[in-house]
Amino acid sequence: MAGVNIIAADTDAEAQHLFTSLQMRFADMARESRDYMQPPIDNIETYWSDPKKAQAQRMHACSFVGSPETLRKELKAFMTKTGVDELYGGYSGL
């Protein structure tokens, strides 16, 4: 079993936009800030510095973002690569 972050939307672009909330949350955690999750933003690059971006990216290494079709393909590849046969994704309230 693996625990993963899954952000799904009708389109890949919409899912990527929603994902910025989680990216900001991980960047805030790297800053040792534990505030509430923020609404999505248009450009995540304006939110973080390169070191915080790198740290946040490591934290969401097992995140899957996209449309149902994209997620099916990526999750299947992840399961094949890792050998897990069960995934758990928590609800983030997005």
JSON list of C-alpha atoms in Angstrom, two decimals, residues 32-76:
[
{"chain": "A", "resi": 32, "resn": "GLU", "atom": "CA", "xyz": [8.03, 26.17, 9.20]},
{"chain": "A", "resi": 33, "resn": "SER", "atom": "CA", "xyz": [4.71, 27.93, 8.72]},
{"chain": "A", "resi": 34, "resn": "ARG", "atom": "CA", "xyz": [1.64, 25.86, 9.59]},
{"chain": "A", "resi": 35, "resn": "ASP", "atom": "CA", "xyz": [-1.18, 28.11, 8.40]},
{"chain": "A", "resi": 36, "resn": "TYR", "atom": "CA", "xyz": [-4.33, 27.06, 6.57]},
{"chain": "A", "resi": 37, "resn": "MET", "atom": "CA", "xyz": [-4.18, 25.84, 2.97]},
{"chain": "A", "resi": 38, "resn": "GLN", "atom": "CA", "xyz": [-4.46, 28.76, 0.57]},
{"chain": "A", "resi": 39, "resn": "PRO", "atom": "CA", "xyz": [-6.64, 29.04, -2.55]},
{"chain": "A", "resi": 40, "resn": "PRO", "atom": "CA", "xyz": [-4.97, 28.20, -5.87]},
{"chain": "A", "resi": 41, "resn": "ILE", "atom": "CA", "xyz": [-2.89, 30.84, -7.64]},
{"chain": "A", "resi": 42, "resn": "ASP", "atom": "CA", "xyz": [-2.14, 31.37, -11.32]},
{"chain": "A", "resi": 43, "resn": "ASN", "atom": "CA", "xyz": [1.67, 31.21, -11.14]},
{"chain": "A", "resi": 44, "resn": "ILE", "atom": "CA", "xyz": [3.33, 29.13, -8.42]},
{"chain": "A", "resi": 45, "resn": "GLU", "atom": "CA", "xyz": [6.76, 30.42, -9.46]},
{"chain": "A", "resi": 46, "resn": "THR", "atom": "CA", "xyz": [5.92, 33.79, -7.89]},
{"chain": "A", "resi": 47, "resn": "TYR", "atom": "CA", "xyz": [5.34, 32.11, -4.52]},
{"chain": "A", "resi": 48, "resn": "TRP", "atom": "CA", "xyz": [8.60, 30.37, -3.74]},
{"chain": "A", "resi": 49, "resn": "SER", "atom": "CA", "xyz": [12.36, 30.71, -3.91]},
{"chain": "A", "resi": 50, "resn": "ASP", "atom": "CA", "xyz": [14.49, 28.06, -5.63]},
{"chain": "A", "resi": 51, "resn": "PRO", "atom": "CA", "xyz": [15.54, 26.35, -2.34]},
{"chain": "A", "resi": 52, "resn": "LYS", "atom": "CA", "xyz": [11.93, 26.21, -1.06]},
{"chain": "A", "resi": 53, "resn": "LYS", "atom": "CA", "xyz": [10.77, 24.98, -4.47]},
{"chain": "A", "resi": 54, "resn": "ALA", "atom": "CA", "xyz": [13.29, 22.13, -4.39]},
{"chain": "A", "resi": 55, "resn": "GLN", "atom": "CA", "xyz": [12.28, 21.16, -0.88]},
{"chain": "A", "resi": 56, "resn": "ALA", "atom": "CA", "xyz": [8.57, 21.30, -1.70]},
{"chain": "A", "resi": 57, "resn": "GLN", "atom": "CA", "xyz": [9.10, 19.21, -4.84]},
{"chain": "A", "resi": 58, "resn": "ARG", "atom": "CA", "xyz": [10.78, 16.50, -2.77]},
{"chain": "A", "resi": 59, "resn": "MET", "atom": "CA", "xyz": [7.79, 16.54, -0.43]},
{"chain": "A", "resi": 60, "resn": "HIS", "atom": "CA", "xyz": [5.31, 16.00, -3.26]},
{"chain": "A", "resi": 61, "resn": "ALA", "atom": "CA", "xyz": [7.32, 13.38, -5.13]},
{"chain": "A", "resi": 62, "resn": "CYS", "atom": "CA", "xyz": [4.35, 11.00, -4.86]},
{"chain": "A", "resi": 63, "resn": "SER", "atom": "CA", "xyz": [1.78, 13.47, -6.10]},
{"chain": "A", "resi": 64, "resn": "PHE", "atom": "CA", "xyz": [-0.35, 12.79, -9.15]},
{"chain": "A", "resi": 65, "resn": "VAL", "atom": "CA", "xyz": [-2.09, 15.67, -10.87]},
{"chain": "A", "resi": 66, "resn": "GLY", "atom": "CA", "xyz": [-4.38, 15.68, -13.88]},
{"chain": "A", "resi": 67, "resn": "SER", "atom": "CA", "xyz": [-7.52, 14.61, -15.63]},
{"chain": "A", "resi": 68, "resn": "PRO", "atom": "CA", "xyz": [-8.98, 11.15, -14.99]},
{"chain": "A", "resi": 69, "resn": "GLU", "atom": "CA", "xyz": [-7.27, 9.83, -18.13]},
{"chain": "A", "resi": 70, "resn": "THR", "atom": "CA", "xyz": [-3.88, 11.24, -17.11]},
{"chain": "A", "resi": 71, "resn": "LEU", "atom": "CA", "xyz": [-4.26, 9.92, -13.57]},
{"chain": "A", "resi": 72, "resn": "ARG", "atom": "CA", "xyz": [-5.18, 6.42, -14.72]},
{"chain": "A", "resi": 73, "resn": "LYS", "atom": "CA", "xyz": [-2.03, 6.26, -16.85]},
{"chain": "A", "resi": 74, "resn": "GLU", "atom": "CA", "xyz": [0.32, 7.75, -14.22]},
{"chain": "A", "resi": 75, "resn": "LEU", "atom": "CA", "xyz": [-1.07, 5.75, -11.29]},
{"chain": "A", "resi": 76, "resn": "LYS", "atom": "CA", "xyz": [-0.88, 2.52, -13.27]}
]
